[in-house]
Coordinates of C-alpha atoms in Angstrom, one line a residue:
M216 CA 0.0 0.0 -0.1
T217 CA 1.5 3.4 -1.1
G218 CA 1.2 6.7 0.4
T219 CA -1.0 7.8 -2.4
A220 CA -3.8 5.7 -1.1
H221 CA -4.7 8.5 1.4
Q222 CA -7.3 10.7 -0.1
R223 CA -7.3 14.4 0.4
D224 CA -10.6 16.3 1.0
E225 CA -10.2 19.7 -0.8
T226 CA -12.9 21.2 1.5
V227 CA -10.8 20.7 4.7
R228 CA -8.7 23.5 5.9
P229 CA -5.0 22.8 5.6
V230 CA -3.1 22.0 8.8
L231 CA -0.1 24.1 7.5
K232 CA -0.3 27.0 5.1
V233 CA 2.5 29.1 3.9
S234 CA 2.2 32.0 1.5
R235 CA 4.7 34.2 -0.4
L236 CA 7.7 32.9 1.4
S237 CA 10.9 34.6 0.1
K238 CA 14.5 34.6 1.3
R239 CA 17.5 36.3 0.0
F240 CA 21.2 35.9 1.1
G241 CA 23.1 38.8 -0.3
G242 CA 22.7 38.8 -4.1
T243 CA 21.3 35.2 -4.0
Q244 CA 17.5 34.7 -4.0
A245 CA 17.2 31.4 -2.3
L246 CA 13.3 31.4 -2.2
K247 CA 10.8 33.5 -4.1
D248 CA 7.1 33.7 -3.3
V249 CA 6.8 30.0 -2.4
D250 CA 3.4 28.7 -1.3
L251 CA 3.0 25.4 0.5
E252 CA -0.2 23.8 1.9
I253 CA -0.2 20.5 3.8
A254 CA -3.6 18.7 4.4
P255 CA -4.5 17.1 7.8
G256 CA -3.2 13.5 7.8
E257 CA -1.2 13.9 4.7
I258 CA 2.3 12.7 3.8
H259 CA 3.5 15.6 1.7
A260 CA 6.8 15.2 -0.1
L261 CA 9.1 18.1 -0.8
I262 CA 11.6 17.4 -3.6
G263 CA 13.9 19.4 -5.9
P264 CA 17.5 19.8 -7.3
N265 CA 20.4 20.7 -5.0
G266 CA 20.2 24.4 -4.5
S267 CA 16.5 24.5 -5.2
G268 CA 15.6 26.0 -1.8
K269 CA 14.4 23.0 0.2
S270 CA 16.9 23.5 3.0
T271 CA 16.2 27.2 3.3
L272 CA 12.5 26.5 3.5
I273 CA 12.9 24.0 6.2
K274 CA 15.2 26.4 8.1
V275 CA 12.7 29.2 7.9
L276 CA 10.0 26.9 9.1
A277 CA 12.3 26.0 12.0
G278 CA 12.9 29.6 12.9
Y279 CA 16.6 29.4 12.0
H280 CA 16.3 31.9 9.1
H281 CA 14.1 35.0 9.0
A282 CA 11.5 35.2 6.2
E283 CA 11.3 38.4 4.0
P284 CA 8.5 40.8 4.8
G285 CA 5.2 39.8 3.2
A286 CA 5.5 36.1 4.1
F287 CA 2.5 34.6 6.0
A288 CA 2.1 31.2 7.7
E289 CA -0.6 29.6 9.8
L290 CA -1.0 26.1 11.6
D291 CA -4.5 24.9 11.8
G292 CA -5.7 28.3 11.2
E293 CA -3.5 30.0 13.7
P294 CA -1.0 32.5 12.4
F295 CA 2.6 32.2 13.5
G296 CA 5.9 34.0 12.7
L297 CA 8.3 32.6 10.2
G298 CA 11.6 33.0 12.0
Q299 CA 11.0 36.5 13.0
V300 CA 11.9 36.1 16.6
T301 CA 13.2 33.4 18.8
G302 CA 10.4 31.2 20.1
S303 CA 8.0 32.3 17.3
R304 CA 7.9 28.8 15.8
H305 CA 4.8 27.0 16.5
D306 CA 5.0 24.2 19.0
R307 CA 3.0 21.7 16.8
L308 CA 5.5 22.2 14.0
R309 CA 8.3 19.5 14.9
F310 CA 11.5 18.7 13.1
V311 CA 13.9 15.7 12.6
H312 CA 16.8 16.9 10.7
Q313 CA 19.2 14.8 8.6
E314 CA 21.8 14.7 11.3
L315 CA 19.1 13.7 13.9
G316 CA 20.5 16.0 16.6
L317 CA 21.3 13.1 18.9
V318 CA 24.0 12.7 21.4
E319 CA 25.2 9.1 20.6
E320 CA 27.3 8.7 23.7
L321 CA 24.1 9.1 25.7
S322 CA 21.1 6.7 26.0
A323 CA 17.7 7.1 24.4
T324 CA 16.4 8.2 27.7
D325 CA 18.9 11.0 28.2
N326 CA 18.5 12.2 24.6
L327 CA 14.6 12.4 25.1
A328 CA 15.2 14.4 28.4
L329 CA 17.5 16.8 26.6
S330 CA 14.6 17.8 24.4
H331 CA 11.9 18.1 27.1
G332 CA 13.4 17.8 30.5
F333 CA 13.8 15.2 33.2
A334 CA 11.1 13.9 35.5
R335 CA 11.8 14.8 39.1
T336 CA 10.9 13.2 42.5
A337 CA 9.4 15.2 45.3
F338 CA 12.9 15.9 46.5
G339 CA 14.0 17.3 43.2
N340 CA 16.1 14.4 42.1
I341 CA 15.9 12.8 38.7
H342 CA 13.1 10.2 38.7
W343 CA 14.9 7.5 36.6
P344 CA 12.2 4.9 36.6
E345 CA 9.7 7.4 35.4
M346 CA 12.1 8.5 32.7
E347 CA 12.6 5.0 31.5
R348 CA 8.8 4.4 31.5
R349 CA 8.3 7.5 29.4
T350 CA 11.0 6.5 27.0
G351 CA 9.6 3.0 26.6
A352 CA 6.1 4.3 25.9
L353 CA 7.4 6.7 23.2
V354 CA 9.6 4.4 21.4
E355 CA 7.5 1.2 21.7
R356 CA 4.4 3.0 20.1
F357 CA 6.4 2.4 16.9
G358 CA 6.8 -1.2 17.7
L359 CA 10.7 -1.1 17.6
G360 CA 12.4 -2.4 20.7
I361 CA 15.4 -0.6 22.0
D362 CA 17.2 -0.7 25.4
A363 CA 16.5 2.8 26.7
R364 CA 19.7 2.6 28.9
R365 CA 22.3 1.8 26.3
P366 CA 24.2 4.5 24.4
L367 CA 22.7 5.3 21.0
A368 CA 26.0 4.6 19.5
L369 CA 25.2 0.8 19.9
A370 CA 21.6 1.3 18.3
T371 CA 21.0 0.7 14.6
P372 CA 20.5 3.6 12.2
V373 CA 16.7 3.1 12.2
Q374 CA 16.6 2.9 15.9
R375 CA 18.3 6.2 16.2
A376 CA 15.9 7.7 13.7
V377 CA 13.0 6.3 15.9
V378 CA 14.4 8.1 18.9
A379 CA 14.7 11.3 17.1
I380 CA 11.1 11.0 15.9
A381 CA 10.0 10.1 19.4
A382 CA 11.8 13.2 20.8
A383 CA 10.2 15.4 18.2
L384 CA 6.7 14.0 19.0
Q385 CA 6.9 14.3 22.9
G386 CA 3.9 16.1 24.3
W387 CA 2.1 16.0 21.1
E388 CA -0.2 13.0 21.5
G389 CA -3.6 13.4 19.9
R390 CA -3.0 16.9 18.6
R391 CA -2.8 17.9 15.0
G392 CA 0.4 19.3 13.7
V393 CA 3.2 18.7 11.1
L394 CA 6.2 16.6 11.6
V395 CA 9.1 17.6 9.3
L396 CA 11.6 14.7 8.2
D397 CA 14.5 15.9 6.3
E398 CA 16.2 13.1 4.4
P399 CA 15.5 10.5 7.0
T400 CA 16.7 7.5 4.9
A401 CA 20.0 9.0 3.8
V402 CA 22.2 6.3 5.4
L403 CA 19.7 3.5 6.0
P404 CA 20.0 0.1 4.2
P405 CA 17.1 -1.1 2.2
G406 CA 15.6 -3.3 4.9
E407 CA 15.5 -0.5 7.4
V408 CA 14.0 2.0 4.9
A409 CA 10.9 -0.2 4.7
R410 CA 10.6 -0.1 8.5
L411 CA 11.0 3.7 8.6
F412 CA 8.2 4.0 6.1
D413 CA 6.0 1.9 8.4
I414 CA 6.8 4.4 11.3
V415 CA 6.0 7.4 9.1
R416 CA 2.6 5.9 8.3
E417 CA 2.0 5.2 12.0
V418 CA 2.8 8.8 12.7
R419 CA 0.1 9.9 10.2
A420 CA -2.3 7.3 11.6
A421 CA -1.9 8.9 15.1
G422 CA -3.3 12.3 13.7
A423 CA -0.1 14.0 12.5
S424 CA 0.8 15.3 9.0
V425 CA 4.2 14.8 7.6
L426 CA 6.4 17.0 5.4
Y427 CA 8.8 14.5 3.9
V428 CA 12.0 16.0 2.3
S429 CA 13.9 13.6 0.0
H430 CA 16.0 13.3 -3.0
R431 CA 14.8 9.8 -3.7
M432 CA 12.0 9.5 -6.2
D433 CA 11.2 5.9 -5.3
E434 CA 10.6 7.1 -1.7
I435 CA 8.2 9.7 -3.0
F436 CA 6.1 7.1 -5.0
A437 CA 6.2 4.6 -2.1
L438 CA 5.1 6.9 0.7
A439 CA 3.7 10.4 -0.3
D440 CA 0.2 11.6 -1.0
R441 CA 1.3 14.7 -2.8
V442 CA 4.5 16.3 -3.8
T443 CA 5.8 19.8 -4.1
V444 CA 8.6 20.5 -6.5
L445 CA 11.1 23.4 -5.9
R446 CA 13.5 24.7 -8.6
G447 CA 15.6 27.7 -8.5
G448 CA 14.0 28.9 -5.2
R449 CA 10.4 28.8 -6.7
R450 CA 7.5 26.4 -6.3
I451 CA 7.2 24.6 -9.7
A452 CA 4.3 22.4 -9.0
T453 CA 2.2 20.6 -6.3
R454 CA 0.7 17.4 -7.7
P455 CA -0.9 14.2 -6.4
V456 CA 1.7 11.4 -6.6
A457 CA -0.9 9.2 -8.4
E458 CA -0.9 11.5 -11.3
L459 CA 2.9 11.4 -11.8
T460 CA 5.5 9.0 -13.2
P461 CA 9.2 8.9 -12.2
R462 CA 9.9 10.5 -15.6
S463 CA 7.4 13.3 -15.3
L464 CA 8.6 14.1 -11.8
A465 CA 12.2 14.2 -12.8
E466 CA 11.3 16.5 -15.6
L467 CA 9.5 18.9 -13.2
M468 CA 12.7 18.9 -11.1
A469 CA 15.1 19.4 -13.9
G470 CA 13.0 21.5 -16.2
R471 CA 13.8 19.3 -19.1
E472 CA 13.6 15.7 -20.3
V473 CA 15.8 13.5 -18.3
E474 CA 16.5 9.8 -18.3
T475 CA 15.7 8.2 -14.9
G476 CA 16.7 4.6 -15.7
H477 CA 20.4 5.0 -15.9
R478 CA 22.2 1.9 -16.4
P479 CA 25.6 1.4 -18.2
Q480 CA 26.3 -1.3 -20.7
P481 CA 28.0 -4.2 -19.0
S482 CA 31.6 -4.5 -19.8
S483 CA 34.3 -6.9 -19.0
P484 CA 37.5 -5.6 -17.4
A485 CA 40.7 -6.7 -19.0
V486 CA 41.7 -10.0 -17.3
G487 CA 45.1 -9.8 -15.7
E488 CA 45.4 -6.1 -15.8
A489 CA 45.0 -5.6 -12.0
A490 CA 44.8 -2.1 -10.6
L491 CA 44.6 -3.2 -6.9
E492 CA 45.1 -6.4 -5.2
V493 CA 44.0 -6.9 -1.6
R494 CA 44.7 -9.8 0.6
D495 CA 43.4 -10.9 4.2
L496 CA 42.1 -7.4 5.1
W497 CA 41.0 -7.1 8.7
A498 CA 39.5 -3.7 9.9
G499 CA 36.7 -3.1 12.3
P500 CA 34.0 -5.9 11.4
L501 CA 36.0 -7.1 8.5
R502 CA 37.4 -10.7 8.8
G503 CA 40.0 -11.5 6.2
V504 CA 38.5 -10.0 3.1
S505 CA 40.5 -10.5 -0.3
F506 CA 39.7 -9.3 -3.7
D507 CA 41.3 -7.9 -6.9
L508 CA 40.2 -4.7 -8.8
A509 CA 41.1 -4.6 -12.5
R510 CA 41.9 -1.4 -14.5
G511 CA 38.7 0.1 -15.8
E512 CA 36.6 -2.1 -13.6
R513 CA 33.7 -0.6 -11.5
L514 CA 33.7 -2.9 -8.4
G515 CA 30.7 -2.4 -6.0
I516 CA 31.2 -3.4 -2.3
T517 CA 27.8 -3.6 -0.3
G518 CA 26.1 -5.0 2.8
L519 CA 23.9 -4.1 5.6
V520 CA 24.9 -1.6 8.2
G521 CA 27.7 -3.2 10.4
S522 CA 28.6 -5.9 7.9
G523 CA 31.9 -4.3 7.3
H524 CA 31.5 -3.1 3.6
A525 CA 31.9 0.6 4.6
A526 CA 35.3 -0.1 6.1
V527 CA 36.9 -1.4 2.9
P528 CA 37.5 1.9 1.0
Y529 CA 38.9 3.5 4.2
A530 CA 41.2 0.6 5.0
V531 CA 42.7 0.3 1.5
S532 CA 43.3 4.0 1.2
G533 CA 45.0 4.3 4.6
A534 CA 42.2 6.3 6.1
W535 CA 40.9 3.7 8.7
S536 CA 41.4 5.1 12.2
G537 CA 41.5 1.8 14.1
P538 CA 43.5 -1.3 14.1
V539 CA 44.0 -2.7 10.6
R540 CA 46.0 -5.5 9.0
G541 CA 46.4 -7.2 5.6
R542 CA 48.4 -6.8 2.4
V543 CA 47.7 -4.5 -0.6
R544 CA 49.5 -4.0 -3.9
L545 CA 49.2 -1.7 -7.0
P546 CA 50.7 -4.0 -9.7
E547 CA 51.5 -1.2 -12.0
R548 CA 53.5 0.7 -9.6
S549 CA 55.3 -2.2 -7.6
V550 CA 55.8 -5.9 -7.6
R551 CA 56.0 -5.9 -3.8
W552 CA 53.1 -6.2 -1.4
A553 CA 52.7 -3.4 1.2
D554 CA 51.3 -3.6 4.7
V555 CA 47.9 -2.0 4.6
R556 CA 48.9 0.0 7.6
N557 CA 51.1 2.0 5.1
A558 CA 48.4 2.2 2.4
R559 CA 48.2 6.0 2.6
G560 CA 51.4 6.2 0.6
L561 CA 50.0 4.3 -2.3
G562 CA 48.0 7.3 -3.6
I563 CA 44.6 5.6 -3.6
A564 CA 42.1 8.5 -3.6
L565 CA 39.2 8.4 -1.1
V566 CA 35.8 10.0 -1.4
P567 CA 34.5 9.7 2.1
A568 CA 30.9 8.8 3.2
D569 CA 30.4 12.1 5.2
R570 CA 31.6 14.9 3.0
A571 CA 30.9 17.6 5.6
R572 CA 32.8 16.0 8.5
E573 CA 35.4 14.0 6.6
G574 CA 35.8 15.6 3.2
L575 CA 35.7 19.3 3.6
V576 CA 36.9 22.3 5.6
G577 CA 34.0 24.5 6.2
E578 CA 36.0 27.6 6.7
F579 CA 37.9 27.2 3.4
S580 CA 36.9 28.3 0.0
V581 CA 36.1 26.1 -3.0
A582 CA 39.6 26.6 -4.3
E583 CA 41.3 25.8 -0.9
N584 CA 39.3 22.6 -0.4
L585 CA 39.8 21.5 -3.9
T586 CA 43.6 21.9 -4.0
L587 CA 44.4 20.7 -0.3
P588 CA 46.4 17.6 -1.4
L589 CA 48.1 19.4 -4.3
L590 CA 49.9 22.1 -2.4
D591 CA 53.4 20.9 -3.4
R592 CA 52.5 21.5 -7.0
L593 CA 51.3 25.0 -6.4
R594 CA 54.3 26.5 -4.6
A595 CA 56.3 29.5 -5.8
R596 CA 60.0 29.5 -6.0
V597 CA 60.3 30.9 -2.4
G598 CA 58.1 28.2 -1.0
L599 CA 54.9 30.3 -0.6
L600 CA 51.6 29.2 -2.1
H601 CA 51.1 30.5 -5.7
R602 CA 47.6 31.8 -5.5
G603 CA 47.3 32.4 -9.2
R604 CA 48.1 28.6 -9.9
E605 CA 45.7 27.6 -7.2
N606 CA 42.8 29.6 -8.7
A607 CA 43.7 28.5 -12.2
L608 CA 43.6 24.9 -11.1
A609 CA 40.5 25.3 -9.2
E610 CA 38.7 27.0 -12.1
Q611 CA 39.8 24.1 -14.4
W612 CA 38.2 21.6 -12.2
V613 CA 35.1 23.6 -11.4
R614 CA 34.4 23.7 -15.1
R615 CA 35.3 20.1 -15.6
V616 CA 33.0 18.7 -13.0
Q617 CA 30.3 21.3 -13.5
V618 CA 30.4 22.8 -9.9
R619 CA 27.7 25.5 -9.6
T620 CA 29.4 28.1 -7.5
A621 CA 29.9 32.0 -7.5
G622 CA 33.6 31.3 -8.1
P623 CA 36.6 29.5 -6.6
G624 CA 36.9 32.1 -3.8
A625 CA 33.3 31.3 -2.5
R626 CA 33.2 29.6 0.8
I627 CA 32.4 25.9 0.4
T628 CA 29.5 26.0 2.8
T629 CA 27.6 28.3 0.3
L630 CA 27.4 25.3 -2.1
S631 CA 24.6 22.7 -2.1
G632 CA 25.4 19.2 -1.0
G633 CA 25.7 17.9 -4.5
N634 CA 28.2 20.6 -5.5
Q635 CA 30.1 20.0 -2.4
Q636 CA 30.4 16.4 -3.5
K637 CA 31.7 17.4 -6.8
V638 CA 34.4 19.4 -5.2
V639 CA 35.5 16.4 -3.1
M640 CA 35.5 14.3 -6.4
A641 CA 37.5 16.9 -8.2
R642 CA 40.1 17.0 -5.5
C643 CA 40.6 13.2 -5.8
L644 CA 40.6 13.2 -9.5
A645 CA 43.2 16.1 -9.7
R646 CA 45.7 13.8 -8.1
R647 CA 45.4 11.4 -11.0
P648 CA 45.1 8.3 -8.7
P649 CA 45.5 4.7 -10.0
V650 CA 42.3 3.8 -8.0
L651 CA 39.3 5.7 -6.9
A652 CA 37.6 4.6 -3.7
L653 CA 34.1 5.9 -3.2
C654 CA 32.0 5.6 -0.1
E655 CA 28.2 6.4 -0.5
P656 CA 29.1 8.7 -3.5
T657 CA 25.5 10.0 -4.1
A658 CA 24.2 10.3 -0.5
G659 CA 21.8 13.3 -0.3
V660 CA 22.1 14.6 -3.9
D661 CA 19.3 15.1 -6.3
I662 CA 18.6 13.1 -9.4
A663 CA 20.3 15.5 -11.9
T664 CA 23.5 15.7 -9.8
R665 CA 23.4 12.0 -9.2
L666 CA 23.5 11.4 -13.0
Q667 CA 26.3 13.8 -13.4
L668 CA 28.3 12.0 -10.8
Y669 CA 27.6 8.7 -12.5
E670 CA 28.9 10.0 -15.9
L671 CA 32.0 11.5 -14.2
I672 CA 32.7 8.2 -12.5
L673 CA 32.1 6.2 -15.7
R674 CA 34.5 8.4 -17.6
Q675 CA 37.3 7.7 -15.1
A676 CA 36.8 3.9 -15.4
A677 CA 36.8 4.2 -19.4
D678 CA 40.1 5.9 -19.1
G679 CA 41.5 3.0 -17.3
M680 CA 41.1 4.0 -13.6
G681 CA 40.1 1.2 -11.2
V682 CA 36.9 2.3 -9.4
M683 CA 35.6 0.9 -6.1
V684 CA 32.1 1.9 -5.0
S685 CA 31.1 1.1 -1.4
S686 CA 27.4 1.9 -1.1
S687 CA 24.2 0.8 0.6
D688 CA 22.2 2.5 -2.2
T689 CA 21.2 -0.1 -4.8
Q690 CA 20.7 2.6 -7.4
D691 CA 24.5 3.4 -7.2
L692 CA 25.4 -0.3 -7.6
L693 CA 23.0 -0.8 -10.5
A694 CA 24.1 2.4 -12.3
L695 CA 27.9 2.0 -11.9
C696 CA 29.0 -1.5 -11.2
T697 CA 30.3 -4.4 -13.4
R698 CA 30.7 -6.6 -10.4
V699 CA 29.5 -6.3 -6.8
L700 CA 31.0 -8.1 -3.7
V701 CA 28.4 -8.5 -0.9
V702 CA 29.8 -8.5 2.6
R703 CA 27.9 -10.3 5.6
D704 CA 29.4 -10.6 9.0
G705 CA 32.8 -9.2 7.9
R706 CA 33.4 -11.6 5.0
V707 CA 32.6 -11.6 1.2
A708 CA 29.5 -13.8 1.1
E709 CA 28.5 -13.4 -2.5
E710 CA 29.7 -12.0 -5.8
I711 CA 27.4 -10.9 -8.5
S712 CA 28.5 -9.8 -11.9
G713 CA 27.0 -8.2 -15.2
R714 CA 23.4 -8.6 -15.9
D715 CA 22.8 -10.7 -12.7
I716 CA 23.3 -7.3 -10.8
T717 CA 19.6 -6.6 -10.1
E718 CA 17.9 -4.9 -7.2
P719 CA 16.2 -8.1 -5.9
A720 CA 19.5 -10.0 -6.2
L721 CA 21.4 -7.3 -4.3
V722 CA 18.8 -7.0 -1.5
H723 CA 18.6 -10.8 -1.0
A724 CA 22.4 -11.1 -1.0
M725 CA 22.7 -8.2 1.5
E726 CA 20.1 -9.8 3.9
G727 CA 21.2 -13.4 3.3
T728 CA 17.8 -14.5 2.2
S729 CA 16.8 -16.7 -0.8
A730 CA 15.6 -14.9 -3.9
T731 CA 13.3 -17.8 -4.8

C-alpha cells in the first residue's frame, strides 16, 4: 500500500499553510514567493535539485532563518511568525533533521530528556524509573524495541531515527500538527528503509501530517500523497503523486527531459590487468577480506549496516582510524606487497561517506578545499603558495565537473550538498590516482546531480582507472558496477556480476535470504 492511497478532502482547511515565502542571502535569491499547503493526515513530499531552496524553506519553518517581509504562515488556522523572533515557531511544527541532533554517547532516555526535561521526584532528584517508563512508551508506540539505557552509538540507524522522531513528538499526542522529516533515509540500508516507512505511516495514523523531504523518487512514490517540487527557489508544481510517473517528476525537477533509468552497458574488465590487489584485510568488522580490482573495472562493495563493507575503502586507502592488518599491492607501481597500515602512501584516492565532516574544511573556499592535497605543485620559488596557480587549477576543475558556484573564492558552505560532493570528487581526480575509492558517493544529492556524478565516474573507469564503489544504495550499484561483492558478517559472502546485478538479487544477498 503506497502513500497515495490516502485521499485528500479539498474542503478541509490545511493544517499548515505558507504563502509568499521569500528569502534572500546577499545577491542570491534562495526562495521567491513560495506557497505550500499540507492537508490534515497527509504525507506531503518536498523534492527538488540541489540548491532549489528545500533546506532554506525548512530552516525558515524551524525559525533558523528569517523570512522576507510579506510572508505569511498559519498552523491549523492560527498565524505564526516565520523565524521573526526566537520562540516564534509554532509548538506543533516539529523537526527531525538529517543529522538527527542526537548525542550518541548518551542513552535514548537521556536524549529524550535533553529535548523536554527530566522527570523529578518530590525531593528534586531525577526520577529514573519514570524517565525510562516515558522513553519505553514513546519508542514502543512504533513497535521497535530498544534498550533505553544503552548509548545510542550501539543502536541501529533506524533505531536512532525512531528516537529522534520520538523526541520530536513528545507532548504532542492526539494533537494535529506537522512533523518535518529531512532526508531520514540517507544512510539507511534497504531493509530498514521499509521499516521507517511503516513508522512514518504510523505517525500519520496517530493524527499528524508529515512533510517528507527527500532526493529519492522511489521514496516519494512509495510513501507520499502529494509532492511539491522546488526549482531555483520557486515552487514549480504541487501534484498528487498518483498523477505522476518517475519520468514526469524528474522533468519537473530538472526543467527538461531526463532519463531516470540510468544503467551502463555491461563491460568486462581486462583479465590480468589488475589495478589493486587486496589480501586478508582485517579492519573493524572485516574478517580476512580478499579481492582484486582490474583497471577500468567498477567494483561495488555492499552489505547491511555493520557488515563491514563501509570499512573497505577507508582501509585500502589508509584512512581507517582503528587497528588494521592485511596486504595491498598496486601491480603497475610495484611488484611488492605493502602492509595495509602503510596504504596511505600508495596514492589511492578516497571520497568519504560524510563529505561535511570527513571531506571538507567548512572555513575554506572552494579553491582551498579542492587543492588541499596538491599544495606541493602550487608553490612559488620561495616556497609560498602561488595563489594564481591555485585559482587556475580550481577553475579548471570547477568547469570540468560542473560545480555551480559564484567562483573558486566562494566559501564551500555556500554550495549545495551535490556541488560540495563534486568538489570532493574533483580534488581526488586532480591527483590522477590509480584507484578511486568511493563511499556512499551520491548520498543526499538530487537526481540530476546523481546522473552527473555517474557520468563522471564512468569516464574515469573508461580511461583505465580502477573504481571501487562502497554503497548501501542499490541505485548506485545498478548504475555504476560491473561486479559487486556482498559483505556479510565481515566476509565476502557473495559475488554478483554483469546482468545478474539486479535490485532483488542485491537485497537478498545483503540480507542473506533466498531470492526464490
